[in-house]
Structures are given as C-alpha cells and as structure tokens.
Amino acid sequence: MRIGIIGAGGVGGYFGAQLAAHGQDVTFVARGRHLEAMRTTGLRIESESAPAHLFPVDVTDSVEELGDVDVAAIGVKLWDTDEIGRRLGPHLRPDATVLSLQNGVNKDDILRAYLPAQTLIGAVCYISAKIAAPGIIKHDGTLARMVLGEFDGRCTERTMRLFEAFIRAGVDAELSTSMSEVVWKKFVFLVGLSSVTSATRQPVGVLRRRERTRQLLHDAMDEVVRVARARGIRLPSDFAGRQMEFVDTLPPGMTSSMLNDLLHGQRLELPWLGQSVVAMARELGVPTPVNDLLAAVLDPYVEGAS
Ligand SMILES: NC(=O)C1=CN([C@@H]2O[C@H](COP(=O)(O)OP(=O)(O)OC[C@H]3O[C@@H](n4cnc5c(N)ncnc54)[C@H](OP(=O)(O)O)[C@@H]3O)[C@@H](O)[C@H]2O)C=CC1
Ligand SMILES: CC(C)(CO)C(=O)C(=O)O
C-alpha cells in the first residue's frame, strides 16, 4: 500500500515508521528541523519494544504531493487539522482512504468538511510517544494500540487491509464495528488523563497511588461519561471505574501529550479536549465542576509560552 503520513511526530512518526519497516511504501510529510533531520540522518524510533531506524526516509514538506496515495493518515495536532484538510482534500484520489490518528471527538467532523465523503474511516490510537529531538521519536512503555473501523460499522476490504498492515507492523490492532463509541471511550480516558497530569505535572503512577488524585482522575472521567450518555453515546454508567482498572495497568512514568506540550511551552489541545467537554456539558445542562476547574487552571497555558 502507498501510505502518506501527515505529521511525523509522536504518533505519525511511530506508526509510520513501523509500517515502513514492515514493507509498506510510506511517505512522511514533515517540516522544520525535524524534516531536515529526517532527510540527513533518517527517522529513529527509540522504543523498548519496537526500535527502528529508517534511512533513507521518503519525506516531503508538501501535503499536496500525496495525491496518489492509497491511504493518508493524519498525525498533526488538532489546531492544524483544518489546514491539512484544506490542502489535502483537492488532491486526494476519490478511492483513497483517510484516517485521523488524533485525539478528540470532533477531529473527523473537521476533516469531513474538506474531504470526499467516502474517504474517511475511524481510527483511535493508544500510545505514549513524542519527538525527543529532530529525527528522533521516543516511545514510552510498550503500549501501541490502533482501533480502526468504518463509521457505519461495516467490515470492508480497505479496513481489513489496513488492519492487516498494522498487525504485520507489530501494532496491537483491532477492527471495530462501533467507532463512535471507541472514539468517545478514548476521549473519556484522555480528557481525564491529559487534564489531571497537566494540572498536577505528575505521571500516572503518582496520580493513581494517592487517594485524592485518584478520585480526581476518576471524577474527571466520570463527568465525560455523563456528557457522552447525554449525547446518546452508549457508554456504561460505571465506565470511569472500569477505565481506572486500565489506568492501573499503565507504566507509572506515563504522562500525556498535553503535559509534554505544557512542559515545552507549546500550545495545548485543551480547547478540543477538557474545554470542549465543558462547552458540550453547558449546552446539555450536565454539571461538570471538576472539568470546569481543570479547564480554568490550564487556560493560561492554552496558547503556549509567549
Ligand atoms: N503523542 C502521543 O503520545 C499521542 C498523541 N495523540 C494525538 O495525536 C495527535 C498528534 O500528536 P503528537 O504526535 O503528539 O504531535 P507532535 O507535535 O509530536 O507531531 C505533530 C507533527 O506534525 C507536524 N506538522 C504540523 N503541521 C504540519 C504541516 N503542515 N506540514 C508538515 N508537518 C506538520 C508538526 O510540526 P511542528 O512541530 O513544526 O508544528 C509536528 O512535527 C494529537 O491530536 C494528539 O492528541 C494520540 C495518542 C497519543
Ligand atoms: C494518554 C495517551 C498517551 C494515550 O494514547 C494520549 O493519547 C495522549 O497523551 O495524547
């Protein structure tokens, strides 16, 4: 398969490198010093479970050059989604497949505005990875999970081909027939984890060990479950409790991509995560005092360090 990876950061760089290292024809779109390093020294994945070094790397700075790919996977931060959709849409083949590796519950709606309707499939990934230095992606722990599926629940040849490509690349992949629930389940976990790790500047091991922060994490997730249920998403009412069991399996040093951005003075995805929960909850009349407070505490950092 000819695969374009737009945004070669923590997520795009990791999954793209694994696909390329296992036989797929991958072109990355990158920019700045990361692009230069990928051109000169390649793309290195530092990982305890799946280290890799691609050299040479097929990399460009032009989204428009991906016009003939079979699959385009989007791995930019949420604030760059509109730009990517606008640039990619007119160049895509009508039979291409697009998947967003991003977080949040409105990533696919943003893209739908720019892409031919049939191109988009659902995707949700679980991984902790970041650009450690130009050309180098650091994968923390061993979690590398990808859930894929058509939004209408059908099992199609294209989702099957992609699923098989991820499995061959060593990714813990799964095909789902209920992608909107999958997207919301990740959202519940991520909103809680990103807001609480960022507000406390602490990793998951500390948060789950201390009674108060454990309760805070549970309650932040539980409010998102209430918002989801008020919107008609079929999540069990005790889903936050079940997510705490998942939290207990994570490596103690794991944080979140938002805390990584905060510590590096970068913009935060908060408007699409915790702050969007607060906005949805207001419309629905669902009380979310924990997320209101966390969103307010993090608000001064949303635009990054000036
Ligand atoms: N990191 C993680 O562990 C996880 C992240 N996610 C989600 O995945 C998404 C991506 O996050 P993450 O991988 O951390 O992000 P990163 O910041 O690590 O990577 C994004 C990359 O895309 C580049 N980029 C943005 N726009 C363009 C463009 N027009 N042309 C070329 N390159 C571009 C950025 O460059 P520049 O730096 O110059 O902006 C950056 O190198 C987010 O929605 C995040 O929430 C999901 C699961 C886990
Ligand atoms: C919590 C985590 C690491 C899980 O994939 C994530 O999605 C993020 O921090 O953006």
Coordinates of C-alpha atoms and ligand atoms in Angstrom, one line a residue:
M1 CA 0.0 0.0 0.0
R2 CA 1.2 3.5 -0.7
I3 CA 0.7 5.4 2.6
G4 CA 1.1 9.1 3.4
I5 CA 1.7 10.1 7.0
I6 CA 1.0 13.8 7.5
G7 CA 2.8 15.0 10.7
A8 CA 5.7 12.7 11.6
G9 CA 5.6 13.5 15.3
G10 CA 5.0 11.1 18.3
V11 CA 2.1 9.3 16.7
G12 CA 2.6 9.8 13.0
G13 CA 6.4 9.1 13.3
Y14 CA 5.9 6.0 15.4
F15 CA 3.2 4.3 13.4
G16 CA 4.5 5.4 10.0
A17 CA 8.0 4.1 10.8
Q18 CA 6.6 0.7 11.9
L19 CA 4.6 0.4 8.7
A20 CA 7.6 1.4 6.6
A21 CA 9.9 -1.0 8.5
H22 CA 7.4 -3.8 7.7
G23 CA 7.1 -3.5 4.0
Q24 CA 4.7 -0.6 3.3
D25 CA 5.5 2.2 0.9
V26 CA 5.4 5.2 3.3
T27 CA 5.9 8.9 2.5
F28 CA 6.0 11.3 5.5
V29 CA 5.1 15.0 5.5
A30 CA 7.2 16.9 7.9
R31 CA 8.6 20.4 8.4
G32 CA 11.3 22.5 10.1
R33 CA 14.3 20.9 11.8
H34 CA 12.5 17.5 12.1
L35 CA 12.2 17.4 8.3
E36 CA 15.9 18.4 7.9
A37 CA 17.0 15.7 10.3
M38 CA 14.8 13.1 8.6
R39 CA 16.5 13.9 5.3
T40 CA 20.0 13.9 6.6
T41 CA 20.1 11.2 9.3
G42 CA 16.7 9.4 8.9
L43 CA 13.9 8.7 11.4
R44 CA 14.9 6.8 14.5
I45 CA 12.3 5.2 16.9
E46 CA 13.7 4.8 20.4
S47 CA 11.5 2.1 21.9
E48 CA 12.0 -0.8 24.3
S49 CA 9.5 -3.0 22.3
A50 CA 9.9 -1.8 18.7
P51 CA 13.1 0.2 18.0
A52 CA 13.6 1.2 14.3
H53 CA 15.8 3.3 12.1
L54 CA 14.6 4.4 8.7
F55 CA 17.3 5.7 6.4
P56 CA 16.8 6.9 3.7
V57 CA 13.3 8.2 4.5
D58 CA 10.8 9.2 1.9
V59 CA 9.8 12.6 3.3
T60 CA 8.4 15.8 1.8
D61 CA 7.2 19.2 3.1
S62 CA 4.2 19.1 0.7
V63 CA 0.8 17.7 1.6
E64 CA -0.2 18.3 -2.0
E65 CA 2.3 15.7 -3.1
L66 CA 0.3 12.9 -1.5
G67 CA -2.3 13.0 -4.4
D68 CA -1.7 9.3 -5.4
V69 CA -1.6 7.6 -2.0
D70 CA -4.0 4.8 -1.2
V71 CA -4.1 5.8 2.5
A72 CA -3.4 9.2 4.2
A73 CA -3.0 9.1 8.0
I74 CA -3.2 12.4 9.8
G75 CA -0.9 12.9 12.8
V76 CA -0.8 16.7 13.3
K77 CA -2.0 18.5 16.4
L78 CA -5.7 19.4 16.4
W79 CA -5.1 23.1 15.7
D80 CA -3.5 22.1 12.3
T81 CA -6.4 19.9 11.2
D82 CA -8.3 22.5 9.1
E83 CA -5.1 23.4 7.2
I84 CA -4.3 19.8 6.4
G85 CA -7.9 19.1 5.3
R86 CA -8.0 22.2 3.1
R87 CA -4.6 21.3 1.4
L88 CA -5.2 17.5 1.1
G89 CA -8.8 17.4 0.0
P90 CA -8.5 18.7 -3.6
H91 CA -5.5 16.3 -4.3
L92 CA -6.9 13.0 -3.0
R93 CA -8.0 10.2 -5.3
P94 CA -11.7 9.6 -4.7
D95 CA -10.9 6.0 -3.8
A96 CA -8.3 6.9 -1.2
T97 CA -8.7 6.2 2.5
V98 CA -8.1 8.8 5.2
L99 CA -7.8 8.2 8.9
S100 CA -7.1 10.6 11.7
L101 CA -4.7 9.3 14.4
Q102 CA -5.6 12.4 16.5
N103 CA -7.5 12.7 19.8
G104 CA -10.8 14.3 20.4
V105 CA -14.4 13.7 19.3
N106 CA -14.7 16.3 16.6
K107 CA -11.5 15.5 14.6
D108 CA -13.4 13.6 12.0
D109 CA -16.1 16.2 11.6
I110 CA -13.4 18.9 11.0
L111 CA -11.9 16.7 8.2
R112 CA -15.3 15.8 6.7
A113 CA -15.7 19.4 5.7
Y114 CA -12.7 19.1 3.3
L115 CA -12.6 15.5 2.1
P116 CA -14.7 13.4 -0.3
A117 CA -17.3 11.8 2.0
Q118 CA -16.4 8.2 1.3
T119 CA -12.7 8.6 2.1
L120 CA -12.8 8.9 5.9
I121 CA -12.6 5.8 8.2
G122 CA -12.5 5.9 12.0
A123 CA -9.2 5.4 13.9
V124 CA -8.2 5.7 17.6
C125 CA -4.7 5.0 18.9
Y126 CA -3.2 4.5 22.3
I127 CA 0.5 5.2 22.6
S128 CA 2.8 7.4 24.5
A129 CA 5.4 8.9 22.1
K130 CA 7.0 12.2 21.4
I131 CA 9.7 13.9 19.3
A132 CA 12.7 13.7 21.6
A133 CA 15.0 15.6 19.2
P134 CA 14.7 16.3 15.4
G135 CA 14.6 13.0 13.6
I136 CA 14.1 11.0 16.9
I137 CA 10.8 9.7 18.3
K138 CA 10.8 8.3 21.8
H139 CA 8.2 5.7 22.6
D140 CA 7.5 5.4 26.3
G141 CA 6.4 1.9 27.6
T142 CA 5.2 -0.7 25.2
L143 CA 1.6 0.4 24.5
A144 CA 1.0 0.8 20.8
R145 CA -2.7 0.1 20.0
M146 CA -4.7 1.0 17.0
V147 CA -8.5 0.6 16.7
L148 CA -9.9 1.0 13.1
G149 CA -13.3 0.8 11.5
E150 CA -15.9 2.2 9.1
F151 CA -18.2 4.7 10.8
D152 CA -21.2 2.8 9.6
G153 CA -19.9 -0.4 11.2
R154 CA -19.4 -2.4 8.0
C155 CA -16.3 -4.6 7.7
T156 CA -14.8 -3.6 4.4
E157 CA -11.8 -4.7 2.3
R158 CA -10.0 -1.4 3.0
T159 CA -10.3 -1.6 6.8
M160 CA -9.2 -5.2 6.6
R161 CA -6.1 -4.4 4.5
L162 CA -5.1 -1.6 6.9
F163 CA -5.7 -3.7 9.9
E164 CA -3.5 -6.5 8.5
A165 CA -0.8 -3.9 7.6
F166 CA -0.8 -2.7 11.3
I167 CA -0.7 -6.3 12.6
R168 CA 2.2 -7.1 10.3
A169 CA 3.9 -4.0 11.6
G170 CA 3.7 -5.3 15.2
V171 CA 0.9 -3.0 16.3
D172 CA -1.8 -4.2 18.7
A173 CA -4.5 -3.5 16.1
E174 CA -8.3 -4.1 16.4
L175 CA -11.2 -3.8 13.9
S176 CA -14.3 -2.2 15.4
T177 CA -17.9 -2.1 14.3
S178 CA -18.8 0.8 16.7
M179 CA -16.2 3.6 16.1
S180 CA -18.2 6.4 17.6
E181 CA -18.2 4.5 21.0
V182 CA -14.5 3.8 20.5
V183 CA -13.7 7.5 19.9
W184 CA -15.7 8.5 23.0
K185 CA -14.1 5.8 25.2
K186 CA -10.7 7.2 24.3
F187 CA -12.0 10.7 24.9
V188 CA -13.2 9.9 28.4
F189 CA -9.7 8.5 29.3
L190 CA -7.7 11.2 27.5
V191 CA -9.6 14.2 28.9
G192 CA -9.2 12.9 32.4
L193 CA -5.5 11.9 32.0
S194 CA -4.4 15.0 30.0
S195 CA -6.1 17.5 32.3
V196 CA -5.0 15.8 35.6
T197 CA -1.4 15.1 34.5
S198 CA -1.1 18.6 33.2
A199 CA -2.7 20.4 36.2
T200 CA -0.6 18.4 38.7
R201 CA 2.5 18.0 36.5
Q202 CA 2.6 14.4 37.7
P203 CA 2.7 11.0 35.9
V204 CA 0.0 8.4 36.2
G205 CA 1.9 6.3 38.8
V206 CA 1.7 9.2 41.3
L207 CA -1.9 10.1 40.4
R208 CA -3.3 6.6 40.9
R209 CA -1.4 6.0 44.1
R210 CA -2.6 9.0 46.0
E211 CA -6.3 8.8 47.2
R212 CA -7.2 12.4 46.2
T213 CA -5.6 12.5 42.8
R214 CA -7.0 9.0 42.1
Q215 CA -10.5 10.3 42.9
L216 CA -9.9 13.5 40.8
L217 CA -8.9 11.4 37.8
H218 CA -12.0 9.2 38.2
D219 CA -14.3 12.1 38.7
A220 CA -12.9 14.0 35.7
M221 CA -13.5 10.9 33.5
D222 CA -17.0 10.2 35.1
E223 CA -18.2 13.7 34.1
V224 CA -17.2 13.0 30.4
V225 CA -19.1 9.7 30.6
R226 CA -22.2 11.7 31.7
V227 CA -21.8 14.1 28.8
A228 CA -21.4 11.2 26.4
R229 CA -24.5 9.5 27.7
A230 CA -26.5 12.8 27.5
R231 CA -25.5 12.9 23.8
G232 CA -26.8 9.4 23.2
I233 CA -23.4 7.6 23.2
R234 CA -23.8 4.1 24.6
L235 CA -21.2 4.0 27.4
P236 CA -21.9 2.1 30.6
S237 CA -22.6 4.4 33.6
D238 CA -19.7 2.9 35.5
F239 CA -17.3 3.3 32.6
A240 CA -15.0 5.7 34.5
G241 CA -14.5 3.0 37.2
R242 CA -13.6 0.5 34.5
Q243 CA -11.1 3.0 33.0
M244 CA -9.4 3.2 36.4
E245 CA -8.7 -0.5 36.0
F246 CA -7.0 0.3 32.7
V247 CA -5.1 3.2 34.3
D248 CA -3.7 0.7 36.9
T249 CA -2.1 -1.2 34.0
L250 CA -0.2 1.8 32.6
P251 CA 3.6 2.3 33.2
P252 CA 4.0 4.5 36.3
G253 CA 6.0 7.1 34.4
M254 CA 3.4 7.7 31.7
T255 CA 2.0 11.2 31.3
S256 CA 0.1 12.7 28.4
S257 CA 0.9 14.5 25.2
M258 CA -0.7 17.6 26.7
L259 CA 1.7 17.6 29.7
N260 CA 4.6 17.2 27.2
D261 CA 3.4 20.3 25.3
L262 CA 2.9 22.2 28.6
L263 CA 6.4 21.5 29.8
H264 CA 7.8 22.6 26.4
G265 CA 5.9 25.8 26.4
Q266 CA 3.9 24.7 23.4
R267 CA 0.2 25.2 22.6
L268 CA -2.3 22.9 24.3
E269 CA -5.1 20.9 22.7
L270 CA -7.3 21.8 25.7
P271 CA -9.9 23.6 23.5
W272 CA -10.7 20.3 21.8
L273 CA -10.4 18.2 25.0
G274 CA -11.2 19.4 28.5
Q275 CA -12.6 22.8 27.4
S276 CA -14.8 21.1 24.8
V277 CA -16.3 18.9 27.4
V278 CA -17.2 22.0 29.4
A279 CA -18.8 23.6 26.4
M280 CA -20.8 20.4 25.5
A281 CA -21.9 20.0 29.1
R282 CA -23.2 23.5 29.3
E283 CA -25.3 23.0 26.2
L284 CA -26.7 19.8 27.6
G285 CA -27.2 21.1 31.2
V286 CA -24.8 18.4 32.6
P287 CA -22.8 19.6 35.6
T288 CA -19.0 19.2 35.2
P289 CA -17.5 21.0 38.2
V290 CA -14.2 19.0 38.1
N291 CA -13.6 19.6 34.4
D292 CA -14.7 23.3 34.8
L293 CA -12.0 23.8 37.4
L294 CA -9.3 21.8 35.5
A295 CA -10.0 23.7 32.3
A296 CA -9.8 27.0 34.1
V297 CA -6.5 26.1 35.8
L298 CA -4.9 25.1 32.4
D299 CA -6.4 28.1 30.5
P300 CA -3.4 30.4 31.0
Y301 CA -1.2 27.9 29.1
V302 CA -3.5 27.2 26.1
E303 CA -1.6 29.4 23.7
G304 CA 1.8 28.2 25.0
A305 CA 4.6 30.3 26.4
S306 CA 4.8 33.8 24.8
Ligands
LIG1 N1 1.9 11.8 21.4 C1 1.1 10.9 21.9 O1 1.6 10.0 22.7 C2 -0.3 10.8 21.4 C3 -0.9 11.8 20.7 N2 -2.1 11.6 20.2 C4 -2.8 12.7 19.4 O2 -2.1 12.7 18.1 C5 -2.1 14.0 17.5 C6 -0.7 14.3 17.2 O3 0.0 14.4 18.4 P1 1.6 14.2 18.5 O4 2.1 13.1 17.7 O5 1.9 14.2 19.9 O6 2.1 15.6 17.8 P2 3.6 16.1 17.5 O7 3.6 17.6 17.8 O8 4.6 15.2 18.1 O9 3.7 15.9 15.9 C7 2.9 16.6 15.0 C8 3.9 16.9 13.9 O10 3.2 17.4 12.8 C9 3.9 18.5 12.2 N3 3.1 19.3 11.4 C10 2.0 20.1 11.7 N4 1.6 20.7 10.6 C11 2.4 20.3 9.5 C12 2.4 20.6 8.2 N5 1.5 21.4 7.6 N6 3.4 20.0 7.4 C13 4.3 19.2 7.9 N7 4.3 18.9 9.3 C14 3.3 19.4 10.0 C15 4.4 19.2 13.5 O11 5.4 20.2 13.2 P3 5.6 21.5 14.2 O12 6.2 20.9 15.4 O13 6.5 22.3 13.4 O14 4.3 22.0 14.4 C16 4.9 18.0 14.3 O15 6.2 17.6 13.9 C17 -2.7 14.9 18.6 O16 -4.1 15.1 18.3 C18 -2.6 14.1 19.9 O17 -3.5 14.4 20.8 C19 -2.9 10.5 20.3 C20 -2.3 9.4 21.0 C21 -1.0 9.5 21.7
LIG2 C1 -2.9 9.3 27.0 C2 -2.3 9.0 25.7 C3 -0.8 8.9 25.9 C4 -2.7 7.6 25.3 O1 -2.6 7.3 24.0 C5 -2.6 10.0 24.7 O2 -3.4 9.8 23.8 C6 -2.1 11.4 24.8 O3 -1.5 11.7 25.8 O4 -2.3 12.1 23.8

